[in-house]
PDB file of C-alpha atoms in Angstrom:
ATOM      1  CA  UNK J   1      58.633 120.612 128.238  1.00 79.00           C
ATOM      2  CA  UNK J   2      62.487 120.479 127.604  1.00 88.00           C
ATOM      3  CA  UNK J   3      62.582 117.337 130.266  1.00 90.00           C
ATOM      4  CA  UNK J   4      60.061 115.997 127.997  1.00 90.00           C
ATOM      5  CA  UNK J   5      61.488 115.819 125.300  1.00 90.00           C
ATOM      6  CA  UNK J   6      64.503 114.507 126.282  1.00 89.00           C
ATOM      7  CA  UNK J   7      63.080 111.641 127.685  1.00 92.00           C
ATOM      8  CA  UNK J   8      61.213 110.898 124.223  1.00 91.00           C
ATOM      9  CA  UNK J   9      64.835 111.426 122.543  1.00 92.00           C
ATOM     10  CA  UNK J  10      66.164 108.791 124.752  1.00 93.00           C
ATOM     11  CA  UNK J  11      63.262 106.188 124.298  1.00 91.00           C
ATOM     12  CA  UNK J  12      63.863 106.503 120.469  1.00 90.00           C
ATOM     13  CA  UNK J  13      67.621 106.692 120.638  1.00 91.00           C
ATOM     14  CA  UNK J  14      68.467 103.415 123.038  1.00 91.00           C
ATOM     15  CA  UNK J  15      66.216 100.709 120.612  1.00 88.00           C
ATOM     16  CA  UNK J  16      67.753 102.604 117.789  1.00 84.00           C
ATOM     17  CA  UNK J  17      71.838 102.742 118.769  1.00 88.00           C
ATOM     18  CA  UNK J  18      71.082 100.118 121.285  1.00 88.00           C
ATOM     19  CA  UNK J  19      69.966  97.606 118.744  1.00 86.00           C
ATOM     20  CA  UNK J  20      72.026  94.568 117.585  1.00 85.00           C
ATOM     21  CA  UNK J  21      74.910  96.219 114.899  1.00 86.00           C
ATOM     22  CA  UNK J  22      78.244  96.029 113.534  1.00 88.00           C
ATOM     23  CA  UNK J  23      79.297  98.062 116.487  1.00 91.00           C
ATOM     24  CA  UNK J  24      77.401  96.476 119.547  1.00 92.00           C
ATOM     25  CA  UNK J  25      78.027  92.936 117.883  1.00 92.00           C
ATOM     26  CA  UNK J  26      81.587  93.678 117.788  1.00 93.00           C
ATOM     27  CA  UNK J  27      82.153  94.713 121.103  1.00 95.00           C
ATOM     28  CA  UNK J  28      80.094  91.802 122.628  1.00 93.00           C
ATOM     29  CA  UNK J  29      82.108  89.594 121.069  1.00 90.00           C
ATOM     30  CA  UNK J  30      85.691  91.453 121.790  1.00 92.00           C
ATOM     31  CA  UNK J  31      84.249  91.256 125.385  1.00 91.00           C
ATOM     32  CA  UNK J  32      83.386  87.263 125.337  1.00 88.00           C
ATOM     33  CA  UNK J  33      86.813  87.000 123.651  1.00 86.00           C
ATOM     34  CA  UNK J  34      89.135  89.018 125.330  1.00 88.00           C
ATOM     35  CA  UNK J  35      87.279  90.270 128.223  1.00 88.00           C
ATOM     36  CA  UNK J  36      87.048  93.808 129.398  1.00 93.00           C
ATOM     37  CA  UNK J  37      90.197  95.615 129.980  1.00 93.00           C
ATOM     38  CA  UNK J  38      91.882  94.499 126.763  1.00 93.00           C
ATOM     39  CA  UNK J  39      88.931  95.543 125.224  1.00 95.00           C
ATOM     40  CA  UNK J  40      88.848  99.103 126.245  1.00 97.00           C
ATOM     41  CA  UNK J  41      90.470 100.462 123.617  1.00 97.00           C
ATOM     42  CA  UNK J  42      88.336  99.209 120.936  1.00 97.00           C
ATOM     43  CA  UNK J  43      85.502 100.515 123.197  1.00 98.00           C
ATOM     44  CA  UNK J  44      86.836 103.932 123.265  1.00 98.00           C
ATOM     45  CA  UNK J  45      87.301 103.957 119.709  1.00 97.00           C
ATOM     46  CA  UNK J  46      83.769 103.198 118.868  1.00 97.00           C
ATOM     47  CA  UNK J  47      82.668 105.681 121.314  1.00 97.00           C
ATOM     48  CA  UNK J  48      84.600 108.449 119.494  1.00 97.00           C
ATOM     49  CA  UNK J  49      83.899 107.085 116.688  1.00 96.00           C
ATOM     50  CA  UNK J  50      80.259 107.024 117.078  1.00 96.00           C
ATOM     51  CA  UNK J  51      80.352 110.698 118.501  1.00 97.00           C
ATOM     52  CA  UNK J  52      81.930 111.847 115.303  1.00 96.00           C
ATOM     53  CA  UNK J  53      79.602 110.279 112.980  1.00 94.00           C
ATOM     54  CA  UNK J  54      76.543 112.051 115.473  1.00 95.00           C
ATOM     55  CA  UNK J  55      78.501 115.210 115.090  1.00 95.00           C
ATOM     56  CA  UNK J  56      78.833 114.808 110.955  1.00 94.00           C
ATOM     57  CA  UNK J  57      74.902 114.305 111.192  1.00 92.00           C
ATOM     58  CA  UNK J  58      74.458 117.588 113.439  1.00 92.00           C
ATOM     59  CA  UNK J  59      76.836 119.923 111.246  1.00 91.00           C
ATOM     60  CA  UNK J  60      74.742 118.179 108.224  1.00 88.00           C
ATOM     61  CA  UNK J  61      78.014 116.738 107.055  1.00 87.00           C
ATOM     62  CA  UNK J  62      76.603 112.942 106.499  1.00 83.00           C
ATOM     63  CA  UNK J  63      74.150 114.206 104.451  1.00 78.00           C
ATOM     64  CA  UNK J  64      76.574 116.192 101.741  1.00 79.00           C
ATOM     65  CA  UNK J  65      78.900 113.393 102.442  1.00 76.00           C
ATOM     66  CA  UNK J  66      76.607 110.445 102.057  1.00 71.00           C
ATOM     67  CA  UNK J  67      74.992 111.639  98.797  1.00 74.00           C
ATOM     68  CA  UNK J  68      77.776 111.069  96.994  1.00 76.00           C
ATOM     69  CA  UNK J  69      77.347 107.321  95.949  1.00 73.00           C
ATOM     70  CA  UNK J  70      81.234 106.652  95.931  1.00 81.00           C
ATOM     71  CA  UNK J  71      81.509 108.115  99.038  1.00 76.00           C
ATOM     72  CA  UNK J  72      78.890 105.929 100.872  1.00 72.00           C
ATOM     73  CA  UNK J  73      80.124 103.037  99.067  1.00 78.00           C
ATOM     74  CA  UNK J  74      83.803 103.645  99.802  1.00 82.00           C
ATOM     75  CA  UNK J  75      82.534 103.363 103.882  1.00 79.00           C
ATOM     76  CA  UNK J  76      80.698 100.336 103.102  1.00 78.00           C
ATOM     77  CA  UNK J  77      83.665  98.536 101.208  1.00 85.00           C
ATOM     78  CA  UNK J  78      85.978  99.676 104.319  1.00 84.00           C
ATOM     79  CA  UNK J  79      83.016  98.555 106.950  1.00 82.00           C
ATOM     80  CA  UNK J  80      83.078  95.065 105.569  1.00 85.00           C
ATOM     81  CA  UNK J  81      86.587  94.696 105.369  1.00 89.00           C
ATOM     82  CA  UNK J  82      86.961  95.211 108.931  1.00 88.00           C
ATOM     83  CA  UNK J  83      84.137  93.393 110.028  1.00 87.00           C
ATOM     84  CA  UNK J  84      85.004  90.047 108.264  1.00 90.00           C
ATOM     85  CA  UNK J  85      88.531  90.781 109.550  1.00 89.00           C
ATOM     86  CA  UNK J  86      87.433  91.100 113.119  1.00 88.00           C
ATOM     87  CA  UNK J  87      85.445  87.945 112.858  1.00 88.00           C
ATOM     88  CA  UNK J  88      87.675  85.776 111.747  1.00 91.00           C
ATOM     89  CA  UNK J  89      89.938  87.392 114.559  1.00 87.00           C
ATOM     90  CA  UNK J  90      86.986  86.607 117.293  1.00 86.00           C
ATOM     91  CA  UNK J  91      85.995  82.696 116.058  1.00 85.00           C
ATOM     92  CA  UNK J  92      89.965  82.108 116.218  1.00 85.00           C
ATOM     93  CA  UNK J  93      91.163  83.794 119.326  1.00 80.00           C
ATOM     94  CA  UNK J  94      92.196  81.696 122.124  1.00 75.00           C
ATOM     95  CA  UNK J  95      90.420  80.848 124.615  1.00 69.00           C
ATOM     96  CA  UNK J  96      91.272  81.291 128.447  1.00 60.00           C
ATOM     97  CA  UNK J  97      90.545  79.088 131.251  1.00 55.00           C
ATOM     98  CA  UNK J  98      87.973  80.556 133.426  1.00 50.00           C
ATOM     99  CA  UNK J  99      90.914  80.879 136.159  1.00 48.00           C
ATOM    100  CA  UNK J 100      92.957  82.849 134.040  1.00 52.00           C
ATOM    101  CA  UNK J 101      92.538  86.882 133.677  1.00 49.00           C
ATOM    102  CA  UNK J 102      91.996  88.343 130.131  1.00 47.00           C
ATOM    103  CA  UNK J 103      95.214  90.357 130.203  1.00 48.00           C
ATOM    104  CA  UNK J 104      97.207  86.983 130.687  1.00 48.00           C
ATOM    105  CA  UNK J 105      96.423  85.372 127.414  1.00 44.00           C
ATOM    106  CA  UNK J 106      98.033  87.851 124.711  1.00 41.00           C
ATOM    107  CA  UNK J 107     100.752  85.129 123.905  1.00 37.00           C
ATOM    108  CA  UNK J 108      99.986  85.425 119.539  1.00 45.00           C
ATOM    109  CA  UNK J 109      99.241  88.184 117.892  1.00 47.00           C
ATOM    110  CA  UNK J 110      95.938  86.579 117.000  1.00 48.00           C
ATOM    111  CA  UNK J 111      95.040  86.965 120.966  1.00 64.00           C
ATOM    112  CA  UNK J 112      95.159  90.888 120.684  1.00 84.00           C
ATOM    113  CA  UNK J 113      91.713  92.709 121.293  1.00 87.00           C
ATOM    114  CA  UNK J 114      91.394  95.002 118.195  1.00 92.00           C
ATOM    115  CA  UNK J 115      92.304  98.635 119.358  1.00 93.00           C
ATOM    116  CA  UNK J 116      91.288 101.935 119.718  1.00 96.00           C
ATOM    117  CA  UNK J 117      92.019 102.760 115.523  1.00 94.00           C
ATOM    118  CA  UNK J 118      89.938  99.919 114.544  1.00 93.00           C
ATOM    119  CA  UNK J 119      87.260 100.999 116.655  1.00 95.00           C
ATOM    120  CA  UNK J 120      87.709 104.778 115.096  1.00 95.00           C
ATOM    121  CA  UNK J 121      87.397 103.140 111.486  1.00 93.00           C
ATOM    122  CA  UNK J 122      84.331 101.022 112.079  1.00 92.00           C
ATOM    123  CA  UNK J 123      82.564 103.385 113.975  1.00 92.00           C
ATOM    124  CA  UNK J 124      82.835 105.856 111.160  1.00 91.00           C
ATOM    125  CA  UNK J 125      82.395 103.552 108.432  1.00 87.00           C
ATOM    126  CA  UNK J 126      79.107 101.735 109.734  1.00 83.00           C
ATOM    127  CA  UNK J 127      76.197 102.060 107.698  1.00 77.00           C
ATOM    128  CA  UNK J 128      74.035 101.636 110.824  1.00 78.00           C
ATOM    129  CA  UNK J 129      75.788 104.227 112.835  1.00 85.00           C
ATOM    130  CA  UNK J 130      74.243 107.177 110.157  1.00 86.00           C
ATOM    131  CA  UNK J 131      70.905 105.382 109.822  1.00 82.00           C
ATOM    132  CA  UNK J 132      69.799 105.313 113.413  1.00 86.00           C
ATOM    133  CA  UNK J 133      71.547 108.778 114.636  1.00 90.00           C
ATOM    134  CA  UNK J 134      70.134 110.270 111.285  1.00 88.00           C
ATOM    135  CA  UNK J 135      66.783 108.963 112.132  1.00 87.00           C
ATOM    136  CA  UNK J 136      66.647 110.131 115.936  1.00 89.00           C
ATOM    137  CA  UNK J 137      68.369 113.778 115.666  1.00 90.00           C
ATOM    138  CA  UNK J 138      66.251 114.878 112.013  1.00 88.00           C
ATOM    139  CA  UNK J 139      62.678 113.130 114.281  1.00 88.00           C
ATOM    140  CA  UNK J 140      63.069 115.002 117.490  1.00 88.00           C
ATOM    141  CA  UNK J 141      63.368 118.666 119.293  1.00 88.00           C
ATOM    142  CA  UNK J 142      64.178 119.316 122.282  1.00 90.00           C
ATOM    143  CA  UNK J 143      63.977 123.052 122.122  1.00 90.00           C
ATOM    144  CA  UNK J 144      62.066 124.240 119.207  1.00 85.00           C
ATOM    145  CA  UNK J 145      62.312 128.304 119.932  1.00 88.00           C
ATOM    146  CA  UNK J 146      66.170 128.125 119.871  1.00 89.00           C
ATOM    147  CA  UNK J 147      68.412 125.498 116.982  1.00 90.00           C
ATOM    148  CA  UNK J 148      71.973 126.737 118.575  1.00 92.00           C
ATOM    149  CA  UNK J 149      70.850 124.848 122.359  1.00 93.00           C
ATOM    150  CA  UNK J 150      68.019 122.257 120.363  1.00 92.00           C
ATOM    151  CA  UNK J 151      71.722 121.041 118.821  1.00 93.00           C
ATOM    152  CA  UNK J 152      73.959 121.102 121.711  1.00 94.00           C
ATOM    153  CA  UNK J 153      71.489 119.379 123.628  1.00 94.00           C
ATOM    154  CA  UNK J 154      70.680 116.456 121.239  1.00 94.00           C
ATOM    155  CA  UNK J 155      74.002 116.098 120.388  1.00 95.00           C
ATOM    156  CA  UNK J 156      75.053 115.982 124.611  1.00 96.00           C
ATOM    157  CA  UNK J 157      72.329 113.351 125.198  1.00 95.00           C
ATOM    158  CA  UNK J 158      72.943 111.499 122.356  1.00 96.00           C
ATOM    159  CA  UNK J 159      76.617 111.713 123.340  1.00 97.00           C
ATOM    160  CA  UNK J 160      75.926 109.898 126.626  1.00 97.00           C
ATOM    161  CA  UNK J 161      73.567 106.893 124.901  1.00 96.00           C
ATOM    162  CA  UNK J 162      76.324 106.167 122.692  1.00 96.00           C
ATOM    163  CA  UNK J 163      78.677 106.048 125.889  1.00 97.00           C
ATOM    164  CA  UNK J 164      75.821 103.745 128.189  1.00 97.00           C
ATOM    165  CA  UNK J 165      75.467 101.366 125.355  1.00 96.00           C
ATOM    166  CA  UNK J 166      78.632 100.508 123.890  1.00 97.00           C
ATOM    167  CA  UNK J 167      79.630 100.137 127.401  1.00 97.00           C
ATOM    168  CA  UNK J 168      76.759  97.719 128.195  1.00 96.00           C
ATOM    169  CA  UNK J 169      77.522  95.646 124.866  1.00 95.00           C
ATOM    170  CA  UNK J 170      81.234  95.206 126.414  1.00 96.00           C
ATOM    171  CA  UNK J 171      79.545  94.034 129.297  1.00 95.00           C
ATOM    172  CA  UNK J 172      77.267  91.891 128.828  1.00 93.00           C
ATOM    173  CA  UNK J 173      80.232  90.095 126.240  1.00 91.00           C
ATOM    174  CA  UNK J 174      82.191  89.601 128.699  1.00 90.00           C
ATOM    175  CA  UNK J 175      79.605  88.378 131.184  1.00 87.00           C
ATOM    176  CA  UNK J 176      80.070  85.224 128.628  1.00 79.00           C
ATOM    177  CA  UNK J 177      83.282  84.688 129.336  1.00 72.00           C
ATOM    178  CA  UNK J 178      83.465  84.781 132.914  1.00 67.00           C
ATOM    179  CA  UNK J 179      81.213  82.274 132.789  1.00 63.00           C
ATOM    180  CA  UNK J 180      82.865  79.648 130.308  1.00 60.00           C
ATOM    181  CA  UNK J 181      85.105  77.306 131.509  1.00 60.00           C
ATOM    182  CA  UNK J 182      84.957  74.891 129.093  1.00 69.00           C
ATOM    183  CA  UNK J 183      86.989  75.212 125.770  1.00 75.00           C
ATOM    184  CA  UNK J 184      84.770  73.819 123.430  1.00 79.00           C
ATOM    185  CA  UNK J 185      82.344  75.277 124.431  1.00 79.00           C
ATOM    186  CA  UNK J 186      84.386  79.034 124.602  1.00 77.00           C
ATOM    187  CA  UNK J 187      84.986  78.520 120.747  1.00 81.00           C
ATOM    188  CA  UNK J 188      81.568  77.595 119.918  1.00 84.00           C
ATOM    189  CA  UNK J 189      80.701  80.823 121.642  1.00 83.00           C
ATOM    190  CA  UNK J 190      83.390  83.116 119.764  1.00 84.00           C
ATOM    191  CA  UNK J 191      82.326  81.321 116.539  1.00 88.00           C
ATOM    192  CA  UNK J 192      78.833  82.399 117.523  1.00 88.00           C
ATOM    193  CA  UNK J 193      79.241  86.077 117.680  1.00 87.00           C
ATOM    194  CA  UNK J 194      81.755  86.412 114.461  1.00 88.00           C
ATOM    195  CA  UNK J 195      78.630  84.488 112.918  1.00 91.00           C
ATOM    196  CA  UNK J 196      76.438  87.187 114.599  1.00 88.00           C
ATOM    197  CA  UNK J 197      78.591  90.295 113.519  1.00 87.00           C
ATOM    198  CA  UNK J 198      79.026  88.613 109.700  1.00 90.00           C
ATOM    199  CA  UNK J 199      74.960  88.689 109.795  1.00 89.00           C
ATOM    200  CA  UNK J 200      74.814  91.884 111.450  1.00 82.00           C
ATOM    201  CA  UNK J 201      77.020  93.237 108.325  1.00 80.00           C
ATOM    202  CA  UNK J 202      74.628  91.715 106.163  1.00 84.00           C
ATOM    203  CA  UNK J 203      71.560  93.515 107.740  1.00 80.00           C
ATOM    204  CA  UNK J 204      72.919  96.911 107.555  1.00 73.00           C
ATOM    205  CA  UNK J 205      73.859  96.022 103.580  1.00 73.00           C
ATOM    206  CA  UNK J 206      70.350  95.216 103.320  1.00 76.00           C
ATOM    207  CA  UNK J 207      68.692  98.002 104.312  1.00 67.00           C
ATOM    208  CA  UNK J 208      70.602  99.744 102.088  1.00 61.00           C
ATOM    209  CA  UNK J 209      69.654  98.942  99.191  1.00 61.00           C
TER     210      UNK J 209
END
């Protein structure tokens, strides 16, 4: 029963935190720009990030914190900020000739991955982030007869989707750059995902209102 319901956790959790975002966008596009290891950082702040938000929405946190209209729209104002910062940082970073590693092409400041804080502040400050773990830890049990080890296991699994995939977002960015080699057509790439992460923004605004 407990192996049950663990699985159905998982099926709803990866479409739900696995879905196109502010934070998956981001990291795609840090990873097509940048490439992996200068992108790690920003990957392990989203990751804590992320776990802090899914710990906010165990302790029931989010909910006091979130129904507090100038609190919710304080994270949305500092969301958006960030976002349209870090897009404008991904259409106009460099791009590096398919010969060249990702580590080799921090000459400007503008060629800098963003870093582990940034990460931190997005994670906790995007709107999607409380919307799908909200939706997956109040729909599902694991173990009914006993809340301390129903938490501590929802929060452990959930812990480990949130690991599998912002780490597969990273990926599958930078499988875009290794396989670039033209410049024009790098840019037109970066420009692509800061248009993607500006629209993801715009979703999560959407839904809510």
């Amino acid at each position: 029963m407990v192996i049950e319901n663990l699985l159905l956790l998982w099926l709803a959790a990866l479409p739900l935190m696995g879905s196109p975002g502010p934070a998956t966008i981001s990291l795609a596009a840090s990873g097509s720009a940048f490439g992996i290891r200068p992108s790690l950082g920003y990957l392990g702040g989203i990751i804590i990030g992320t776990t802090a938000v899914l710990l906010l929405v165990a302790t029931g946190i989010a909910t006091a914190l979130l129904a507090h209209p100038i609190a919710g729209q304080v994270l949305t104002a500092i969301a958006a900020i960030y976002i349209l910062y870090l897009a404008w940082k991904i259409a106009t970073a460099p791009i590096r000739p398919a010969s060249k590693p990702a580590h080799q092409t921090q000459a400007s400041p503008k060629a800098k991955a963003p870093d582990f804080r940034g990460g931190v502040m997005l994670a906790i400050a995007n709107p999607k982030a409380f919307a799908a773990i909200g939706a997956v830890y109040a729909a599902h049990a694991i173990t009914p007869h006993s809340l301390w080890l129903d938490n501590t296991l929802k929060i452990a699994a959930l812990t480990l989707v949130i690991v599998l995939v912002n780490s597969l977002w990273l990926i599958f960015g930078a499988g875009f750059a290794r396989l670039l080699s033209d410049p024009r057509l790098g840019r037109i790439i970066n420009i692509l995902f800061a248009a993607l992460l500006i629209a993801s923004l715009a979703m999560a605004l959407l839904s809510l209102s």
